[in-house]
Amino acid sequence: MINVGIVGGTGYTGGELARLICSHPGMELKAMTSRGNAGKPVDSVHGYLKGYVEMDFQASIENGEGLDLIFLATPHGVSMEHVPGLLDMGLKIVDLSGDYRLDDEKVYSQWYGKGHDDKDNLTKAVYGLPELFRESIADAQLVANPGCYPTASILALAPLFAAGVVKGDVVIDAKSGTSGAGVNPSIRTHHPVCGESVIAYNSGKHRHQPEIDLILHKLGEGGEVYFSPHLVPIVRGILASCYLDVNEVMTSTELQSLYAEFYSGERFVHVTGDGSIRAVVGSNHCQVAPVSLGGSKVAVFSSIDNLVKGASGQAVQCANIMCGMPEEMGIDFPGLGV
Amino acid sequence: MINVGIVGGTGYTGGELARLICSHPGMELKAMTSRGNAGKPVDSVHGYLKGYVEMDFQASIENGEGLDLIFLATPHGVSMEHVPGLLDMGLKIVDLSGDYRLDDEKVYSQWYGKGHDDKDNLTKAVYGLPELFRESIADAQLVANPGCYPTASILALAPLFAAGVVKGDVVIDAKSGTSGAGVNPSIRTHHPVCGESVIAYNSGKHRHQPEIDLILHKLGEGGEVYFSPHLVPIVRGILASCYLDVNEVMTSTELQSLYAEFYSGERFVHVTGDGSIRAVVGSNHCQVAPVSLGGSKVAVFSSIDNLVKGASGQAVQCANIMCGMPEEMGIDFPGLGV
Amino acid sequence: MINVGIVGGTGYTGGELARLICSHPGMELKAMTSRGNAGKPVDSVHGYLKGYVEMDFQASIENGEGLDLIFLATPHGVSMEHVPGLLDMGLKIVDLSGDYRLDDEKVYSQWYGKGHDDKDNLTKAVYGLPELFRESIADAQLVANPGCYPTASILALAPLFAAGVVKGDVVIDAKSGTSGAGVNPSIRTHHPVCGESVIAYNSGKHRHQPEIDLILHKLGEGGEVYFSPHLVPIVRGILASCYLDVNEVMTSTELQSLYAEFYSGERFVHVTGDGSIRAVVGSNHCQVAPVSLGGSKVAVFSSIDNLVKGASGQAVQCANIMCGMPEEMGIDFPGLGV
Amino acid sequence: MINVGIVGGTGYTGGELARLICSHPGMELKAMTSRGNAGKPVDSVHGYLKGYVEMDFQASIENGEGLDLIFLATPHGVSMEHVPGLLDMGLKIVDLSGDYRLDDEKVYSQWYGKGHDDKDNLTKAVYGLPELFRESIADAQLVANPGCYPTASILALAPLFAAGVVKGDVVIDAKSGTSGAGVNPSIRTHHPVCGESVIAYNSGKHRHQPEIDLILHKLGEGGEVYFSPHLVPIVRGILASCYLDVNEVMTSTELQSLYAEFYSGERFVHVTGDGSIRAVVGSNHCQVAPVSLGGSKVAVFSSIDNLVKGASGQAVQCANIMCGMPEEMGIDFPGLGV
């Protein structure tokens, strides 16, 4: 039994971690922290956890006694305040923020608008996408859990980059549900604004663009990655539609074979014939649908639940690996389907 | 041609007024005020008005020169600061806030949580529901535009109260789109919170309850009104489902006849067989569907667009009447339908 | 380990049963039948079950060998064709249709528009609402799983009927997500029709009305039940808003105490302060919020996931009880929350 | 006053035409036909037209006496049955189907899966996008009204094709509301299926791809057009996100200037800073937002209401031009905004 804590437990990914961990047969939730809600019962903030998480938020983790692993569900810039101390306590860490995903402090500064305060650990952190970096995750003390968009996008494109067939640039047009924007109300997520609309935002300027670019180019060659996110009026789910050219013409069937082989044996990645979010909502699964558009042009549609495979579910998956437990433990259930 | 101004133009009802007035053949929009956006182009706040409303927000109305009528789209408690001065300028006023809807300052204080600063005008204001108070509106200098829920609810129940057949209490279960909550983001209208939910709120405690109660009892006898609002994940529209007993058993057909007669000749109220919001969205129309549930129990379903017939469209309808223009001018078009 | 089969596996409740059973530690899914899809892989119809349910639909259950219990996810009128034969095979049955919920064949005929072909078993069936009829369910061979609306409504009102405080009629205004309409497309569930609307339908004429009425009056005295369902544009979830008078005035706090005591020890029913669907989606939980509206008028808001506590989750709960397993086994997890 | 008829009046575009025409000061609706609903009142099918369109559907147009122009709101393949006869009657025609949009019968056959029965008129028809082909439309007797996706896509890309700066292929990732799928229920538009999902469909295989390709290449050189449509859970609206390279690097500001100049004087096309559907819903307006993604990569976001500028509003715009009326007559109002 692994004893875990969640730092930053009032947001959606913090609540989702607690939701998953409370049913996890190998993990026990020992502590949840919250600066703003310290002293309050967790289920007074996350009503759906009533009967499942019976503890109060505490102000901090203190000395880490009795804990094996910490999930950092803290905002960008806050995680790096916590990491060095927690590592010193000998704890394993899965950080759900963007603080340790980019391995170059200059790139970090450029996209996150602030300097990095923990450069040593920046380069030691392992990128927590198990389907690509399972072995490194197993040995890591600090895992940078991927962003929601990068998870969908990288799983969509990894087989082509790894096969060395990418020709030129890649355009990713991603559609996300509103839970990706987090727990704090804003103009963009105000229902009258987003409820019957599709909103393009931060095209070419989203922090997930360099993250996707970095990881894909570790796998193989290819042009630039252009990332264009959109908000759609659903609560959970991302569909990333990726467009690119390949340097050897392949039919949809050939593409599907290549993908099926690449993801052979993976519990959470499925190759399907078409792109849709519905089937994966509520689950840690990802569906990837590569399609030939004619000639050398290829589209790949990739769908995940942004809060599960795109955040807390993947964090549990990483934690399982880091702690030597079966990778799928506690997250091995199908999506809602409808 | 009537020259009008809008005080408090940054909210949804202010923008909606401008949207309607810019196509109104007998009304010209001369000024829009905003405390927070004074000096900014109106279409920088309401992008959809680009090409239709080409003016800047001004800080205030000043002396009212060149104006005939003011729409107050200000919050509760703010309208009463403006009314005395504007009346002194000789302007007609349609107030979209709740400040002048209740005729008793004590009831106002009880439900709005503050004293009333303009008691004189409180009792002079005419309730702006044209289907019931057309003649008084024509003579009024100050009209209190009804709330969105009261518009739907009163139109649903007026024929039965007026017929004197109401037996006992009335329960109104109303479902509103999120635009009714206004332009400012909040937890309840945060899409991840309301997007896949129905939320009951303020049951028996909503300010619209005494408003509905007051007006219905002006029409005839009946028991108490209990009002229970709900938020549903649509942007525009209200469906008020009203339940009551009548003291003489009527079939659905008989009820429909009574309603058809009561609303005979009305341009904006239609008696239909079942309740649904879709047909009235984008329009000033109201659909009312009375149904016998068996025995003496009756349900009446009433649907409107909360921003049109429930707010700005009705305000234009009142202004038309106050200014001697055809009542339907500028608002005589069908709903979107789909 | 209990071996189960699902008859009628292509609809939403059939798929949902499979989704729950595949993670159930004490239940094994041995067979799913489908008239239309016999011979096809289950996951070709329910894509989200890929990797979890690896079998083909079969045409029928045949002799029942190797099976302990059958879930009938068949339409009204079809279940009664299957029941006698399956009972003869010695199988336990949980029937999710309406065929055995009413104990009087005349009432059945009146509301379902056809005669009942299995009158003997009609009166032997036990109504499968564990919170009220746990002991009878434990001894039953045939359980009639409650309808979705009745589950929400009866749990909302049972404490008041059982306390004998109901005065006069009860009005239930229920709002349901579209999955309640089943897997077959129709005008009412066509997205352009229902997507930005609320639709009242079958007021006073819905088959769930006599079901609610029957069960509540088994618990205690009270007037007529009037049931008025509405379709809202969400996929999962029901909020039943119930209105009634009580014969002794109670504050909201007193009501909550009465409810808390009534449901004391229940794993799946929670007394809360306000009504909302969000917290229970994806779970077998029900939230019940009784509120005093002033005087003797009371509102009770009750929310469930219509496919889980309102159908398949409750069916599993009943099956657990019938088979002597812990009642919460396989369905003891929180809702998605967001 | 122009007298018009609508052939095929039961669908969404037929109803929308009637909605617009009933408020059009220069157009009078004389007849609506429907094969299935002949003899029924129009407002029994389109309830929102009650009080505005008071006629019965007729079975056919007969001899065209008293009519000046016909809108064909008939399905693909059906319009070509009507066109020759109607032209012979001397009527002007705006065809909202795809039958006359492609000028090559072989391309038509390839994409529409059937031969073309009216080849003579196929090459005579004028493509009804006023912003590009205003003069030809003025002289045309037969106008092929553009598809919804092509309207958004072509308006997004025309300035760049016309400027001769397009380098290589163009990818269009379009998101459409469900009303684009028409009035008939289907699996894909069943609310439980599409309500909380995004669905990619017909990527590279949609009939609108050759239409977009054809028109853009009439304007200038450029690579292939790849079109990838998606269904999103909104009722009205399309956002087309277009991605391409330009052969001279331009900043977002430079792109906006180029677009502003190209669309200078256009009543219905607006250059904005970012892509969103909300502002144009309910109107004939199109918003186009060109953005530099860095280097030579450009994104252009284009939004319309699919039933107005993407269908019936544009058809009215064309009819106005064909009949020598002001182009914006009857469709010159802002979007709902919220």
mmCIF file with all atom_site columns, C-alpha atoms in Angstrom, chain B residues 232-331:
data_model
loop_
_atom_site.group_PDB
_atom_site.id
_atom_site.type_symbol
_atom_site.label_atom_id
_atom_site.label_alt_id
_atom_site.label_comp_id
_atom_site.label_asym_id
_atom_site.label_entity_id
_atom_site.label_seq_id
_atom_site.pdbx_PDB_ins_code
_atom_site.Cartn_x
_atom_site.Cartn_y
_atom_site.Cartn_z
_atom_site.occupancy
_atom_site.B_iso_or_equiv
_atom_site.pdbx_formal_charge
_atom_site.auth_seq_id
_atom_site.auth_comp_id
_atom_site.auth_asym_id
_atom_site.auth_atom_id
_atom_site.pdbx_PDB_model_num
ATOM 1   C CA . VAL B 1 232 ? -30.434 24.944 -17.010 1.00 0.00 ? 232 VAL B CA 1
ATOM 2   C CA . PRO B 1 233 ? -27.524 24.827 -19.479 1.00 0.00 ? 233 PRO B CA 1
ATOM 3   C CA . ILE B 1 234 ? -29.006 26.911 -22.261 1.00 0.00 ? 234 ILE B CA 1
ATOM 4   C CA . VAL B 1 235 ? -28.135 30.536 -22.960 1.00 0.00 ? 235 VAL B CA 1
ATOM 5   C CA . ARG B 1 236 ? -31.516 32.117 -23.669 1.00 0.00 ? 236 ARG B CA 1
ATOM 6   C CA . GLY B 1 237 ? -34.985 31.157 -22.604 1.00 0.00 ? 237 GLY B CA 1
ATOM 7   C CA . ILE B 1 238 ? -37.249 30.498 -19.661 1.00 0.00 ? 238 ILE B CA 1
ATOM 8   C CA . LEU B 1 239 ? -39.832 27.793 -19.228 1.00 0.00 ? 239 LEU B CA 1
ATOM 9   C CA . ALA B 1 240 ? -42.093 28.425 -16.248 1.00 0.00 ? 240 ALA B CA 1
ATOM 10  C CA . SER B 1 241 ? -44.093 25.348 -15.241 1.00 0.00 ? 241 SER B CA 1
ATOM 11  C CA . CYS B 1 242 ? -46.978 26.404 -13.022 1.00 0.00 ? 242 CYS B CA 1
ATOM 12  C CA . TYR B 1 243 ? -49.096 24.025 -10.945 1.00 0.00 ? 243 TYR B CA 1
ATOM 13  C CA . LEU B 1 244 ? -52.348 24.782 -9.219  1.00 0.00 ? 244 LEU B CA 1
ATOM 14  C CA . ASP B 1 245 ? -55.902 23.638 -8.553  1.00 0.00 ? 245 ASP B CA 1
ATOM 15  C CA . VAL B 1 246 ? -58.946 25.246 -10.081 1.00 0.00 ? 246 VAL B CA 1
ATOM 16  C CA . ASN B 1 247 ? -62.309 25.291 -8.427  1.00 0.00 ? 247 ASN B CA 1
ATOM 17  C CA . GLU B 1 248 ? -64.172 24.049 -11.450 1.00 0.00 ? 248 GLU B CA 1
ATOM 18  C CA . VAL B 1 249 ? -62.818 21.072 -13.335 1.00 0.00 ? 249 VAL B CA 1
ATOM 19  C CA . MET B 1 250 ? -61.780 21.937 -16.892 1.00 0.00 ? 250 MET B CA 1
ATOM 20  C CA . THR B 1 251 ? -60.378 19.792 -19.662 1.00 0.00 ? 251 THR B CA 1
ATOM 21  C CA . SER B 1 252 ? -57.244 20.837 -21.499 1.00 0.00 ? 252 SER B CA 1
ATOM 22  C CA . THR B 1 253 ? -59.421 21.951 -24.375 1.00 0.00 ? 253 THR B CA 1
ATOM 23  C CA . GLU B 1 254 ? -61.564 24.101 -22.124 1.00 0.00 ? 254 GLU B CA 1
ATOM 24  C CA . LEU B 1 255 ? -58.468 25.612 -20.586 1.00 0.00 ? 255 LEU B CA 1
ATOM 25  C CA . GLN B 1 256 ? -57.069 26.386 -24.008 1.00 0.00 ? 256 GLN B CA 1
ATOM 26  C CA . SER B 1 257 ? -60.302 28.095 -24.992 1.00 0.00 ? 257 SER B CA 1
ATOM 27  C CA . LEU B 1 258 ? -60.282 30.231 -21.868 1.00 0.00 ? 258 LEU B CA 1
ATOM 28  C CA . TYR B 1 259 ? -56.676 31.215 -22.590 1.00 0.00 ? 259 TYR B CA 1
ATOM 29  C CA . ALA B 1 260 ? -57.293 31.845 -26.266 1.00 0.00 ? 260 ALA B CA 1
ATOM 30  C CA . GLU B 1 261 ? -60.104 34.198 -25.394 1.00 0.00 ? 261 GLU B CA 1
ATOM 31  C CA . PHE B 1 262 ? -58.128 35.982 -22.708 1.00 0.00 ? 262 PHE B CA 1
ATOM 32  C CA . TYR B 1 263 ? -55.222 36.573 -25.078 1.00 0.00 ? 263 TYR B CA 1
ATOM 33  C CA . SER B 1 264 ? -57.362 37.166 -28.153 1.00 0.00 ? 264 SER B CA 1
ATOM 34  C CA . GLY B 1 265 ? -55.831 39.909 -30.250 1.00 0.00 ? 265 GLY B CA 1
ATOM 35  C CA . GLU B 1 266 ? -52.492 39.830 -28.472 1.00 0.00 ? 266 GLU B CA 1
ATOM 36  C CA . ARG B 1 267 ? -49.595 39.944 -30.893 1.00 0.00 ? 267 ARG B CA 1
ATOM 37  C CA . PHE B 1 268 ? -47.045 38.393 -28.573 1.00 0.00 ? 268 PHE B CA 1
ATOM 38  C CA . VAL B 1 269 ? -48.881 35.747 -26.580 1.00 0.00 ? 269 VAL B CA 1
ATOM 39  C CA . HIS B 1 270 ? -49.818 32.438 -28.155 1.00 0.00 ? 270 HIS B CA 1
ATOM 40  C CA . VAL B 1 271 ? -51.726 29.530 -26.716 1.00 0.00 ? 271 VAL B CA 1
ATOM 41  C CA . THR B 1 272 ? -50.169 26.208 -27.642 1.00 0.00 ? 272 THR B CA 1
ATOM 42  C CA . GLY B 1 273 ? -50.566 22.577 -26.760 1.00 0.00 ? 273 GLY B CA 1
ATOM 43  C CA . ASP B 1 274 ? -47.271 21.924 -25.039 1.00 0.00 ? 274 ASP B CA 1
ATOM 44  C CA . GLY B 1 275 ? -44.424 23.694 -23.355 1.00 0.00 ? 275 GLY B CA 1
ATOM 45  C CA . SER B 1 276 ? -41.074 24.264 -25.009 1.00 0.00 ? 276 SER B CA 1
ATOM 46  C CA . ILE B 1 277 ? -38.608 27.118 -25.242 1.00 0.00 ? 277 ILE B CA 1
ATOM 47  C CA . ARG B 1 278 ? -37.245 26.672 -28.752 1.00 0.00 ? 278 ARG B CA 1
ATOM 48  C CA . ALA B 1 279 ? -39.865 28.549 -30.776 1.00 0.00 ? 279 ALA B CA 1
ATOM 49  C CA . VAL B 1 280 ? -39.623 31.837 -28.901 1.00 0.00 ? 280 VAL B CA 1
ATOM 50  C CA . VAL B 1 281 ? -35.840 32.257 -28.696 1.00 0.00 ? 281 VAL B CA 1
ATOM 51  C CA . GLY B 1 282 ? -34.730 35.528 -30.210 1.00 0.00 ? 282 GLY B CA 1
ATOM 52  C CA . SER B 1 283 ? -38.251 36.971 -30.206 1.00 0.00 ? 283 SER B CA 1
ATOM 53  C CA . ASN B 1 284 ? -40.677 38.944 -28.079 1.00 0.00 ? 284 ASN B CA 1
ATOM 54  C CA . HIS B 1 285 ? -43.206 36.134 -28.159 1.00 0.00 ? 285 HIS B CA 1
ATOM 55  C CA . CYS B 1 286 ? -44.561 34.116 -25.296 1.00 0.00 ? 286 CYS B CA 1
ATOM 56  C CA . GLN B 1 287 ? -46.106 30.690 -25.633 1.00 0.00 ? 287 GLN B CA 1
ATOM 57  C CA . VAL B 1 288 ? -48.576 29.572 -22.990 1.00 0.00 ? 288 VAL B CA 1
ATOM 58  C CA . ALA B 1 289 ? -49.763 25.981 -22.743 1.00 0.00 ? 289 ALA B CA 1
ATOM 59  C CA . PRO B 1 290 ? -52.431 25.144 -20.156 1.00 0.00 ? 290 PRO B CA 1
ATOM 60  C CA . VAL B 1 291 ? -52.980 21.436 -19.533 1.00 0.00 ? 291 VAL B CA 1
ATOM 61  C CA . SER B 1 292 ? -55.327 19.548 -17.265 1.00 0.00 ? 292 SER B CA 1
ATOM 62  C CA . LEU B 1 293 ? -53.452 16.988 -15.187 1.00 0.00 ? 293 LEU B CA 1
ATOM 63  C CA . GLY B 1 294 ? -56.670 15.292 -14.113 1.00 0.00 ? 294 GLY B CA 1
ATOM 64  C CA . GLY B 1 295 ? -59.227 16.307 -11.531 1.00 0.00 ? 295 GLY B CA 1
ATOM 65  C CA . SER B 1 296 ? -58.859 19.926 -10.544 1.00 0.00 ? 296 SER B CA 1
ATOM 66  C CA . LYS B 1 297 ? -55.097 19.964 -11.050 1.00 0.00 ? 297 LYS B CA 1
ATOM 67  C CA . VAL B 1 298 ? -53.797 22.175 -13.840 1.00 0.00 ? 298 VAL B CA 1
ATOM 68  C CA . ALA B 1 299 ? -50.340 22.758 -15.256 1.00 0.00 ? 299 ALA B CA 1
ATOM 69  C CA . VAL B 1 300 ? -49.496 25.813 -17.334 1.00 0.00 ? 300 VAL B CA 1
ATOM 70  C CA . PHE B 1 301 ? -46.231 25.960 -19.236 1.00 0.00 ? 301 PHE B CA 1
ATOM 71  C CA . SER B 1 302 ? -45.042 29.376 -20.332 1.00 0.00 ? 302 SER B CA 1
ATOM 72  C CA . SER B 1 303 ? -41.967 30.115 -22.413 1.00 0.00 ? 303 SER B CA 1
ATOM 73  C CA . ILE B 1 304 ? -40.177 33.325 -23.359 1.00 0.00 ? 304 ILE B CA 1
ATOM 74  C CA . ASP B 1 305 ? -36.761 34.562 -24.350 1.00 0.00 ? 305 ASP B CA 1
ATOM 75  C CA . ASN B 1 306 ? -35.594 36.018 -21.057 1.00 0.00 ? 306 ASN B CA 1
ATOM 76  C CA . LEU B 1 307 ? -33.628 38.815 -22.737 1.00 0.00 ? 307 LEU B CA 1
ATOM 77  C CA . VAL B 1 308 ? -36.414 39.842 -25.131 1.00 0.00 ? 308 VAL B CA 1
ATOM 78  C CA . LYS B 1 309 ? -39.935 39.422 -23.775 1.00 0.00 ? 309 LYS B CA 1
ATOM 79  C CA . GLY B 1 310 ? -38.332 38.897 -20.367 1.00 0.00 ? 310 GLY B CA 1
ATOM 80  C CA . ALA B 1 311 ? -36.389 42.163 -20.485 1.00 0.00 ? 311 ALA B CA 1
ATOM 81  C CA . SER B 1 312 ? -35.355 44.383 -23.391 1.00 0.00 ? 312 SER B CA 1
ATOM 82  C CA . GLY B 1 313 ? -38.033 43.465 -25.925 1.00 0.00 ? 313 GLY B CA 1
ATOM 83  C CA . GLN B 1 314 ? -40.755 44.105 -23.400 1.00 0.00 ? 314 GLN B CA 1
ATOM 84  C CA . ALA B 1 315 ? -39.063 47.394 -22.483 1.00 0.00 ? 315 ALA B CA 1
ATOM 85  C CA . VAL B 1 316 ? -39.263 48.438 -26.132 1.00 0.00 ? 316 VAL B CA 1
ATOM 86  C CA . GLN B 1 317 ? -42.887 47.298 -26.216 1.00 0.00 ? 317 GLN B CA 1
ATOM 87  C CA . CYS B 1 318 ? -43.617 49.524 -23.226 1.00 0.00 ? 318 CYS B CA 1
ATOM 88  C CA . ALA B 1 319 ? -41.683 52.438 -24.727 1.00 0.00 ? 319 ALA B CA 1
ATOM 89  C CA . ASN B 1 320 ? -43.689 52.097 -27.934 1.00 0.00 ? 320 ASN B CA 1
ATOM 90  C CA . ILE B 1 321 ? -46.911 52.341 -25.948 1.00 0.00 ? 321 ILE B CA 1
ATOM 91  C CA . MET B 1 322 ? -45.679 55.244 -23.829 1.00 0.00 ? 322 MET B CA 1
ATOM 92  C CA . CYS B 1 323 ? -44.718 57.163 -26.956 1.00 0.00 ? 323 CYS B CA 1
ATOM 93  C CA . GLY B 1 324 ? -47.876 56.484 -28.908 1.00 0.00 ? 324 GLY B CA 1
ATOM 94  C CA . MET B 1 325 ? -46.267 54.253 -31.473 1.00 0.00 ? 325 MET B CA 1
ATOM 95  C CA . PRO B 1 326 ? -47.605 50.886 -32.613 1.00 0.00 ? 326 PRO B CA 1
ATOM 96  C CA . GLU B 1 327 ? -46.953 48.504 -29.761 1.00 0.00 ? 327 GLU B CA 1
ATOM 97  C CA . GLU B 1 328 ? -45.189 45.907 -31.884 1.00 0.00 ? 328 GLU B CA 1
ATOM 98  C CA . MET B 1 329 ? -42.945 48.306 -33.792 1.00 0.00 ? 329 MET B CA 1
ATOM 99  C CA . GLY B 1 330 ? -39.364 47.099 -33.997 1.00 0.00 ? 330 GLY B CA 1
ATOM 100 C CA . ILE B 1 331 ? -40.036 43.839 -32.204 1.00 0.00 ? 331 ILE B CA 1
#
